[in-house]
PDB file of C-alpha atoms in Angstrom:
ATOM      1  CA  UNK A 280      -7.430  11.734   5.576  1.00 70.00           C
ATOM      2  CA  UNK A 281      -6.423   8.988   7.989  1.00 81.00           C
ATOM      3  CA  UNK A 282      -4.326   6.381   7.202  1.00 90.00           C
ATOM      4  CA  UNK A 283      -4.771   3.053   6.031  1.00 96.00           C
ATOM      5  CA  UNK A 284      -4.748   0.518   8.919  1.00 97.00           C
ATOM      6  CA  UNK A 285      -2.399  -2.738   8.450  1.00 97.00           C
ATOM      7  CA  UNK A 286      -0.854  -5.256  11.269  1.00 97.00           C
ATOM      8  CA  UNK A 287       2.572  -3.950  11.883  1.00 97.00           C
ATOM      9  CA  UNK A 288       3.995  -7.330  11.365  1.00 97.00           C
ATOM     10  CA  UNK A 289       3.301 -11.141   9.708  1.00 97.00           C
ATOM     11  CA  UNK A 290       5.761 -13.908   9.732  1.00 96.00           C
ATOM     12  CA  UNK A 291       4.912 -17.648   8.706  1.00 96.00           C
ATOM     13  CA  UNK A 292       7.258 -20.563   7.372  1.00 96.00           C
ATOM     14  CA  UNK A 293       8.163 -21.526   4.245  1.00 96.00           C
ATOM     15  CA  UNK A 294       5.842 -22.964   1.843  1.00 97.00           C
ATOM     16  CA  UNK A 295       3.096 -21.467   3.908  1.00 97.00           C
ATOM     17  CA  UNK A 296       0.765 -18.566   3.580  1.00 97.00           C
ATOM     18  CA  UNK A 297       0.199 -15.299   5.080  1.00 98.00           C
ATOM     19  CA  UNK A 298      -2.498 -12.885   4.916  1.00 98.00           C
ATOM     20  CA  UNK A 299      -2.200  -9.076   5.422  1.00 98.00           C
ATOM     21  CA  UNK A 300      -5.213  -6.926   6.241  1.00 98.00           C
ATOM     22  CA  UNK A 301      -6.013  -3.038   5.393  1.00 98.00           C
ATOM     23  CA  UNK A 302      -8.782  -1.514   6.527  1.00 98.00           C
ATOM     24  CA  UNK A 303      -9.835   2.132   5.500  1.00 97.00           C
ATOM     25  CA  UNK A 304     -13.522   3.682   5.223  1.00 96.00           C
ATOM     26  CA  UNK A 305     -16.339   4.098   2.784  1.00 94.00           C
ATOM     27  CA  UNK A 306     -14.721   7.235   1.449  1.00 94.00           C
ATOM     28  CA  UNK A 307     -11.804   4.864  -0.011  1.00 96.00           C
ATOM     29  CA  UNK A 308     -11.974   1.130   0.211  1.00 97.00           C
ATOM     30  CA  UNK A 309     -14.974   0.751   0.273  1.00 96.00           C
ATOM     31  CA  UNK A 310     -16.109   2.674  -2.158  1.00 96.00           C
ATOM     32  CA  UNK A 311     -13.424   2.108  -4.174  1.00 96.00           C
ATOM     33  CA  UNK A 312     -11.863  -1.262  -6.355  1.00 97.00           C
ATOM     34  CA  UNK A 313      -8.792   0.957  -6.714  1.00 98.00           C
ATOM     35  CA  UNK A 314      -6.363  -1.326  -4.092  1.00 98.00           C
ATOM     36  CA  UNK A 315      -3.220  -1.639  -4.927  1.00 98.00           C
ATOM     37  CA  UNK A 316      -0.227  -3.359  -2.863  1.00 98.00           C
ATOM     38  CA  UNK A 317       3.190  -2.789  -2.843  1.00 98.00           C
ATOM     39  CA  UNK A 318       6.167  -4.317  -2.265  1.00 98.00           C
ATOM     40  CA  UNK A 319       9.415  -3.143  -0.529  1.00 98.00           C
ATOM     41  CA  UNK A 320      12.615  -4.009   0.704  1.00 98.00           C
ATOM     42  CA  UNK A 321      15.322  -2.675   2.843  1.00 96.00           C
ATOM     43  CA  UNK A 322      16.578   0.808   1.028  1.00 95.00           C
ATOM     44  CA  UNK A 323      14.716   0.066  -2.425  1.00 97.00           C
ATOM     45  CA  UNK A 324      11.633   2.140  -4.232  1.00 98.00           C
ATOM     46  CA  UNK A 325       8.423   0.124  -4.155  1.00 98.00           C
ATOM     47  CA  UNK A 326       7.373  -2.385  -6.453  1.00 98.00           C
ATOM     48  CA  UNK A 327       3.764  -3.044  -7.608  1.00 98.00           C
ATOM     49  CA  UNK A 328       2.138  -5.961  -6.569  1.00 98.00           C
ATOM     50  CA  UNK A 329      -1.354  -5.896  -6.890  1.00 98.00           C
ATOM     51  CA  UNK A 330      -3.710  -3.430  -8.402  1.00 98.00           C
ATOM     52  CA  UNK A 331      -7.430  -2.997  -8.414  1.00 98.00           C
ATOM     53  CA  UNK A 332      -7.587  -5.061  -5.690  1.00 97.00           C
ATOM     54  CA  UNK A 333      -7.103  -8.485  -7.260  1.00 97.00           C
ATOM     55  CA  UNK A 334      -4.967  -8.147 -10.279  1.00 98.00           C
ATOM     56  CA  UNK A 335      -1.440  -8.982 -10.738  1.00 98.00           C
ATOM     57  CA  UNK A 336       0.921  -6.875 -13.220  1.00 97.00           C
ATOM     58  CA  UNK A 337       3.240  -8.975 -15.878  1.00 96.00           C
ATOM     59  CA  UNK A 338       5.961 -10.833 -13.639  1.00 96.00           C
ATOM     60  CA  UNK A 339       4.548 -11.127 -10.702  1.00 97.00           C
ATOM     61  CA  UNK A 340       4.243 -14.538  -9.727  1.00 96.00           C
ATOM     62  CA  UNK A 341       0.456 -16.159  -9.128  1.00 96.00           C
ATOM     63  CA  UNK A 342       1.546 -16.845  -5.442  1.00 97.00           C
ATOM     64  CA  UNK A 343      -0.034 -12.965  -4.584  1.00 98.00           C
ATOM     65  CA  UNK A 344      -3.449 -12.543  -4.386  1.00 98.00           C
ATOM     66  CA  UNK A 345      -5.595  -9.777  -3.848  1.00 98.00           C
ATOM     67  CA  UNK A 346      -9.319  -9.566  -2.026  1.00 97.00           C
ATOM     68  CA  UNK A 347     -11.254  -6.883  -0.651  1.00 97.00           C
ATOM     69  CA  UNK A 348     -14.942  -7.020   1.808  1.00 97.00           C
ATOM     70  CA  UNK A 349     -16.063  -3.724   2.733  1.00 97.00           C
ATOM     71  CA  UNK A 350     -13.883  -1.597   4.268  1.00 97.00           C
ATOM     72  CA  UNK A 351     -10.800  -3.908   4.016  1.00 98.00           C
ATOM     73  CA  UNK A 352      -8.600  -5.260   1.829  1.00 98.00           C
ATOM     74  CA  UNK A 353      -6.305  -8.415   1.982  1.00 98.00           C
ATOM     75  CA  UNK A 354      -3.089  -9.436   0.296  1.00 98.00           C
ATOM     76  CA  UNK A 355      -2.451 -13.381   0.516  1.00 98.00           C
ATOM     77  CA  UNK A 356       1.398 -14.745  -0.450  1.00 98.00           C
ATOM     78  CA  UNK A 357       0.863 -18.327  -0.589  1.00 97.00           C
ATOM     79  CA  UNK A 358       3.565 -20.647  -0.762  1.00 96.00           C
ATOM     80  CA  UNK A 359       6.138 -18.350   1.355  1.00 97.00           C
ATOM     81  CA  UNK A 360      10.070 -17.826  -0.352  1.00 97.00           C
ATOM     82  CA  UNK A 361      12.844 -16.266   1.251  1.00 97.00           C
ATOM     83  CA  UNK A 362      12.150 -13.556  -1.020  1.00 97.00           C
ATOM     84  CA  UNK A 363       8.801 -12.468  -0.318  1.00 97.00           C
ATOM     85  CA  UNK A 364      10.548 -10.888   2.997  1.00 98.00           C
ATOM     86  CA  UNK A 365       9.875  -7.288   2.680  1.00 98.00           C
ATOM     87  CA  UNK A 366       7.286  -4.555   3.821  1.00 98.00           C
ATOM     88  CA  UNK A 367       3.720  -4.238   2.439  1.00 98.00           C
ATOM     89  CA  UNK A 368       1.839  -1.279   1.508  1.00 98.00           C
ATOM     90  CA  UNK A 369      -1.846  -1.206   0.663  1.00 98.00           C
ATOM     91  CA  UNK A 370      -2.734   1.767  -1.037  1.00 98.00           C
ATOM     92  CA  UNK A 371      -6.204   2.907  -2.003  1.00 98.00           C
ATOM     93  CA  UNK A 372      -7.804   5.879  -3.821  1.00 97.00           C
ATOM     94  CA  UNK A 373      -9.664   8.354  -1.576  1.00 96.00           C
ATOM     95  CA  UNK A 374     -11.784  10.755  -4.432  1.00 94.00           C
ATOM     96  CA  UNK A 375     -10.849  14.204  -4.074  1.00 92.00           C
ATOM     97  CA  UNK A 376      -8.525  13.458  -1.239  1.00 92.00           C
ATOM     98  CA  UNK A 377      -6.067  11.490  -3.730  1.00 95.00           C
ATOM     99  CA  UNK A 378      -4.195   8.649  -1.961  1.00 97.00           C
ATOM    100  CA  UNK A 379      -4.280   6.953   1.112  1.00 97.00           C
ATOM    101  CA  UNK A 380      -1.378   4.342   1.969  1.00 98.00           C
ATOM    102  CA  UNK A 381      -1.372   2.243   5.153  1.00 97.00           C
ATOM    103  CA  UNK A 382       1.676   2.109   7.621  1.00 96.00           C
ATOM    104  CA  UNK A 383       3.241  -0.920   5.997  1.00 97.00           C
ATOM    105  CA  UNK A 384       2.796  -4.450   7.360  1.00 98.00           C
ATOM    106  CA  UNK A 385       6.725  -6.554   7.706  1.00 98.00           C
ATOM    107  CA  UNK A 386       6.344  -9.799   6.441  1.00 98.00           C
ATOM    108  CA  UNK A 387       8.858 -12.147   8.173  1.00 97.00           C
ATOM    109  CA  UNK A 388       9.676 -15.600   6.879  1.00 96.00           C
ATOM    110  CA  UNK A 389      10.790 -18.032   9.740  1.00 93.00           C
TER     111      UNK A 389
ATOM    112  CA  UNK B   8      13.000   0.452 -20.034  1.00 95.00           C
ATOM    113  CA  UNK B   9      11.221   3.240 -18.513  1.00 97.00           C
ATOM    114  CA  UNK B  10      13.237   4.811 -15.617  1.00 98.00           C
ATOM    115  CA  UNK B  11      12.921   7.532 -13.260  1.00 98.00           C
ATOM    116  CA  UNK B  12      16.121   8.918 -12.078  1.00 98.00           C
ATOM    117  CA  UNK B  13      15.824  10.858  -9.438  1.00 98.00           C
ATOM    118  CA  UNK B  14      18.505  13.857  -8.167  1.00 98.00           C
ATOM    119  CA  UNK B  15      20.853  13.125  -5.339  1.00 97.00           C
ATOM    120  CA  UNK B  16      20.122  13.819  -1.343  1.00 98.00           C
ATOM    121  CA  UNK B  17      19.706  17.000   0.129  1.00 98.00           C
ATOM    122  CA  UNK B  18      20.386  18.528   3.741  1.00 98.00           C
ATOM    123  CA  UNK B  19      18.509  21.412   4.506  1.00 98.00           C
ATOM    124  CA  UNK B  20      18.006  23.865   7.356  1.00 98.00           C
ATOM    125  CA  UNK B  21      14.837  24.407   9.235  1.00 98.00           C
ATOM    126  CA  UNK B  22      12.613  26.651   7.430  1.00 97.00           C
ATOM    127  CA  UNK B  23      14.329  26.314   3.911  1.00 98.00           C
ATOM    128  CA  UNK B  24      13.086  24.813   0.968  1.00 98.00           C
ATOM    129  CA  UNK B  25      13.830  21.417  -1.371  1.00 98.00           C
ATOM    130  CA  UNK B  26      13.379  21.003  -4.777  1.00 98.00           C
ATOM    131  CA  UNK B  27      14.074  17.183  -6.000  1.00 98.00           C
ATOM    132  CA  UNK B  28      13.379  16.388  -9.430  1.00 98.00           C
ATOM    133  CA  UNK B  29      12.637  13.127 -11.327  1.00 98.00           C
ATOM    134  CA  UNK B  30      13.888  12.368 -15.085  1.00 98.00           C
ATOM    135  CA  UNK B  31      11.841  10.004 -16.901  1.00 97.00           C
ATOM    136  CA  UNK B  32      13.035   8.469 -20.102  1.00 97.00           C
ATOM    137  CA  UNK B  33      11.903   5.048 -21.681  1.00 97.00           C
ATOM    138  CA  UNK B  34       8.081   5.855 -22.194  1.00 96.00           C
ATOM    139  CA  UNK B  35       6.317   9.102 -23.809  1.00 95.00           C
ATOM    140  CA  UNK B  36       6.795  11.310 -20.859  1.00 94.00           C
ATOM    141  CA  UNK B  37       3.680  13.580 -21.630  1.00 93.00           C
ATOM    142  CA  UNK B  38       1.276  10.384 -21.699  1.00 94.00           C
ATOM    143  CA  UNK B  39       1.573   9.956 -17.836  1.00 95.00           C
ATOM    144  CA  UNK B  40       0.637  11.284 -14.671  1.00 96.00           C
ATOM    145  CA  UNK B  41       3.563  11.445 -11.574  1.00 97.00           C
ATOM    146  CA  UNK B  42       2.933  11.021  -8.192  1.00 98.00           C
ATOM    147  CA  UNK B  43       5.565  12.135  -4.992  1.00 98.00           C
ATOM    148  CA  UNK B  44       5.303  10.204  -2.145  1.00 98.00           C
ATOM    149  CA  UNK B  45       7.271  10.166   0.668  1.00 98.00           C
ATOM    150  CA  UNK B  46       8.485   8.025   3.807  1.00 98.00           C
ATOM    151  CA  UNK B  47       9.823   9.191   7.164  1.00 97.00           C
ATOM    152  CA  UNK B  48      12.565   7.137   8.894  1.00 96.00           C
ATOM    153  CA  UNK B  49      10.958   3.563   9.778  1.00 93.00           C
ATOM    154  CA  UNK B  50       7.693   5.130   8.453  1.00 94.00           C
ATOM    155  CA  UNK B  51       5.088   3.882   6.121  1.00 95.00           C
ATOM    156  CA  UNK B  52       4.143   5.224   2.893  1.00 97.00           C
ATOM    157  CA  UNK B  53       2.448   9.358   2.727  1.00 97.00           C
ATOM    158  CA  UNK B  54       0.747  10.400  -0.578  1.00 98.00           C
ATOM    159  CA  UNK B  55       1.872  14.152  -1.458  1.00 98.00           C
ATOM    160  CA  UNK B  56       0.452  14.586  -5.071  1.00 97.00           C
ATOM    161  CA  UNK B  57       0.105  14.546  -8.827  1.00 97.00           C
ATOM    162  CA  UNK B  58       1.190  16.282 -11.645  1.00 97.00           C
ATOM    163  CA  UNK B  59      -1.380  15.130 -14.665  1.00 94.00           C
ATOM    164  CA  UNK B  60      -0.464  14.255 -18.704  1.00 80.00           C
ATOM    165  CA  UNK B  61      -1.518  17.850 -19.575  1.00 78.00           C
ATOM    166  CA  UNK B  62       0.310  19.553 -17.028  1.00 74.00           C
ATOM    167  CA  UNK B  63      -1.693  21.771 -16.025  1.00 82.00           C
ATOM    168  CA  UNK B  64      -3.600  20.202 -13.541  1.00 93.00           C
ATOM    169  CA  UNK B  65      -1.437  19.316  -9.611  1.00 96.00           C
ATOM    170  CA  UNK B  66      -3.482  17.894  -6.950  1.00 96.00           C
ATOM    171  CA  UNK B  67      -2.211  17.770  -3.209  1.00 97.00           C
ATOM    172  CA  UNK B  68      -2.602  15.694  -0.378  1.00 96.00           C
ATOM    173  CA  UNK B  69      -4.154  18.478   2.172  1.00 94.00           C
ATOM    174  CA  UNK B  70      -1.417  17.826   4.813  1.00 95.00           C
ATOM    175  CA  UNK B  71       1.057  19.778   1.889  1.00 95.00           C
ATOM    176  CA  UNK B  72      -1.662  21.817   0.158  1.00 94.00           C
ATOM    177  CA  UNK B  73       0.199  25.467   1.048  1.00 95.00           C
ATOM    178  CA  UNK B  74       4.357  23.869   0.762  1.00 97.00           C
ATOM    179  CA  UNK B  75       4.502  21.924  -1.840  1.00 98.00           C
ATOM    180  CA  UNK B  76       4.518  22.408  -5.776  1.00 97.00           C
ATOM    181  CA  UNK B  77       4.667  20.043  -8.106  1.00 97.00           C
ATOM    182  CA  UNK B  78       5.928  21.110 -11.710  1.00 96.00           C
ATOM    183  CA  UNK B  79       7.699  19.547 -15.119  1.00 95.00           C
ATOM    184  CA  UNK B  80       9.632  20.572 -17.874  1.00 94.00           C
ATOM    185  CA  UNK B  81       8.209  18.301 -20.848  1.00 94.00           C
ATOM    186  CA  UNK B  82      11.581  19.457 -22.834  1.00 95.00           C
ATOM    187  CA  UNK B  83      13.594  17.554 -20.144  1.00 96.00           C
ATOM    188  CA  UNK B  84      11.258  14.940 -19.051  1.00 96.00           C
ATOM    189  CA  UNK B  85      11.816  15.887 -15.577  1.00 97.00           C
ATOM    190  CA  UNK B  86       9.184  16.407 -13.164  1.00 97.00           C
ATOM    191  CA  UNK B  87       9.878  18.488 -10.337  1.00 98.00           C
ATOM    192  CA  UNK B  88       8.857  18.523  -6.416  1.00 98.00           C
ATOM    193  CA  UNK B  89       9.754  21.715  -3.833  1.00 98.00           C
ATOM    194  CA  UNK B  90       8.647  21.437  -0.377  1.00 98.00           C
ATOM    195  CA  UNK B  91       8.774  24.969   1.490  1.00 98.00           C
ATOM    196  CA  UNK B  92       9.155  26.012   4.836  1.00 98.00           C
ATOM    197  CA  UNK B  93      10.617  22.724   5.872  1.00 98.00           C
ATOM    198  CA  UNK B  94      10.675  21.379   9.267  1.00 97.00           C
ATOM    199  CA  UNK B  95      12.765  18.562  11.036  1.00 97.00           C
ATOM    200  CA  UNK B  96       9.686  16.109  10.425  1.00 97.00           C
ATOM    201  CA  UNK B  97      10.266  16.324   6.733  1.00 98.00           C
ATOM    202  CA  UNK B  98      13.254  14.859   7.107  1.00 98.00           C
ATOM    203  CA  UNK B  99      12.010  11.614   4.979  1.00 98.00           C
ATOM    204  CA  UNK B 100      13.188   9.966   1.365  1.00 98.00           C
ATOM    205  CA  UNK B 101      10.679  11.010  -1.428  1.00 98.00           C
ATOM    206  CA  UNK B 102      10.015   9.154  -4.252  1.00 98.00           C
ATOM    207  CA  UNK B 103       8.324   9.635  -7.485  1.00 98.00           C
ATOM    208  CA  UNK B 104       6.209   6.950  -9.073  1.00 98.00           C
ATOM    209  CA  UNK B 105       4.211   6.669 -12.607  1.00 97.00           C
ATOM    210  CA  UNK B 106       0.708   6.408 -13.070  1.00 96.00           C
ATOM    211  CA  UNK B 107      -0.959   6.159 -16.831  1.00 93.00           C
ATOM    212  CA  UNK B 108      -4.247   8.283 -16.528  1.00 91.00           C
ATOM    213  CA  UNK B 109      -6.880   7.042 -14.641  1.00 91.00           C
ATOM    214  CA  UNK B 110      -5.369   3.332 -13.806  1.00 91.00           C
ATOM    215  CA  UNK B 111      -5.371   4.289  -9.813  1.00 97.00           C
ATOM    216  CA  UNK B 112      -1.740   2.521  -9.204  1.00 97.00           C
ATOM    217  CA  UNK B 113       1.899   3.437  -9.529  1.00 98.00           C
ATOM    218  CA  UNK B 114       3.866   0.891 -11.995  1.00 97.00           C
ATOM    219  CA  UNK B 115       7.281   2.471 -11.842  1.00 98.00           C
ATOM    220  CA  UNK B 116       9.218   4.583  -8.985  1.00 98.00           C
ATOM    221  CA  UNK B 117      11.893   6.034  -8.433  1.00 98.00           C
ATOM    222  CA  UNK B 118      15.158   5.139  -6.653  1.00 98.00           C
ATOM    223  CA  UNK B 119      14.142   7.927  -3.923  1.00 98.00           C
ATOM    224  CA  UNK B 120      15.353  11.195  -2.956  1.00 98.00           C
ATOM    225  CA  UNK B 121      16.744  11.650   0.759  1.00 98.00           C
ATOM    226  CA  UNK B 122      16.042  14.692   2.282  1.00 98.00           C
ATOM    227  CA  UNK B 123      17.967  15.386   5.571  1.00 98.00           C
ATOM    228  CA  UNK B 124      16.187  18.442   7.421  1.00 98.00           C
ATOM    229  CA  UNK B 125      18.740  19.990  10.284  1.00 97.00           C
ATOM    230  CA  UNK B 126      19.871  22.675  12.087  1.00 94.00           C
TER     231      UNK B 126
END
């Protein structure tokens, strides 16, 4: 099972938005609404973002927004904070092969 | 607040094995699945696989199918993870992260288990 494929890196300003992209297969995201991003930064556990592609657990604030067309998946973080620096994992369920994640996209904030 | 505490970081020699283990508390243990996943140095994410609510049932990731086991001790809470025959390459931290049945995403990890593999 071959990983997910992300950008290695995404950087935009403050107050503005950046989109990261994940594209699997038809035997996971595309077949599959079961997308879920996560969040982490330097030496911490990840943190749940999204799940089932669009949906955002309790807390997480309405600036994160998830999509999916095909065979790829996109997290959005509108309205850029100092905070949202961090890596990005996409995650998707694969059927009887489990998990897939991809190799993490760094988001940079200028 | 549910938490997973995870045991403390290992160094191991080529060809040994690891077992890190995971105490949940916070939530009814037996109600959840838990997932090990693991990340190599500057590495993304790697799925390794799942112990289910009943217990009975593990699935692995193929890459780990013959080294790795995944067990739990409901009277403890504790879900367990040994990797055999390891290898410098599985030198990585390893994490374990909750899933309730059939909701396809991980809502709490752990703090992450560093495993140092060296001769």
């Amino acid at each position: 099972q071959s990983a997910l494929t992300q950008p290695p890196s995404a950087s935009g300003s403050p107050g503005q938005s950046v989109t990261i992209s994940c594209t699997g297969t038809s035997s996971d995201v595309g077949t599959y609404n079961y997308v879920s991003w996560y969040q982490q930064h330097p030496g911490k556990a990840p943190k749940l973002m999204i799940y089932e592609v669009s949906k955002r657990p309790s807390g997480v604030p309405d600036r994160f927004s998830g999509s999916k067309s095909g065979n790829t998946a996109s997290l959005t973080v509108s309205g850029l904070q100092a905070e949202d620096e961090a890596d990005y994992h996409c995650k998707s369920y694969a059927g009887s092969n489990g998990y897939v994640f991809g190799a993490g996209t760094k988001v940079t904030v200028l | 607040q549910v938490q997973l505490v995870q045991s403390g970081a290992e160094v191991k020699k080529p060809g040994a094995s690891v077992k890190v283990s995971c105490k949940a508390s916070g939530y009814i243990f037996t109600s959840y699945y838990m997932h090990w996943v693991r990340q190599a140095p500057g590495q993304g994410l790697e799925w390794m696989g799942i112990i289910k609510s009943g217990g009975t049932i593990t699935q692995y990731a193929q890459k780990f199918q013959d080294r790795v086991t995944i067990t739990r001790d409901t009277s403890t809470s504790t879900v367990y993870m040994e990797l055999s025959s390891l290898r410098s390459d599985d030198t990585a931290v390893y994490y374990c992260a909750r899933e309730f049945p059939e909701s396809y995403y991980f809502d709490s990890w752990g703090q992450g288990t560093l495993v140092t593999v060296s001769s």
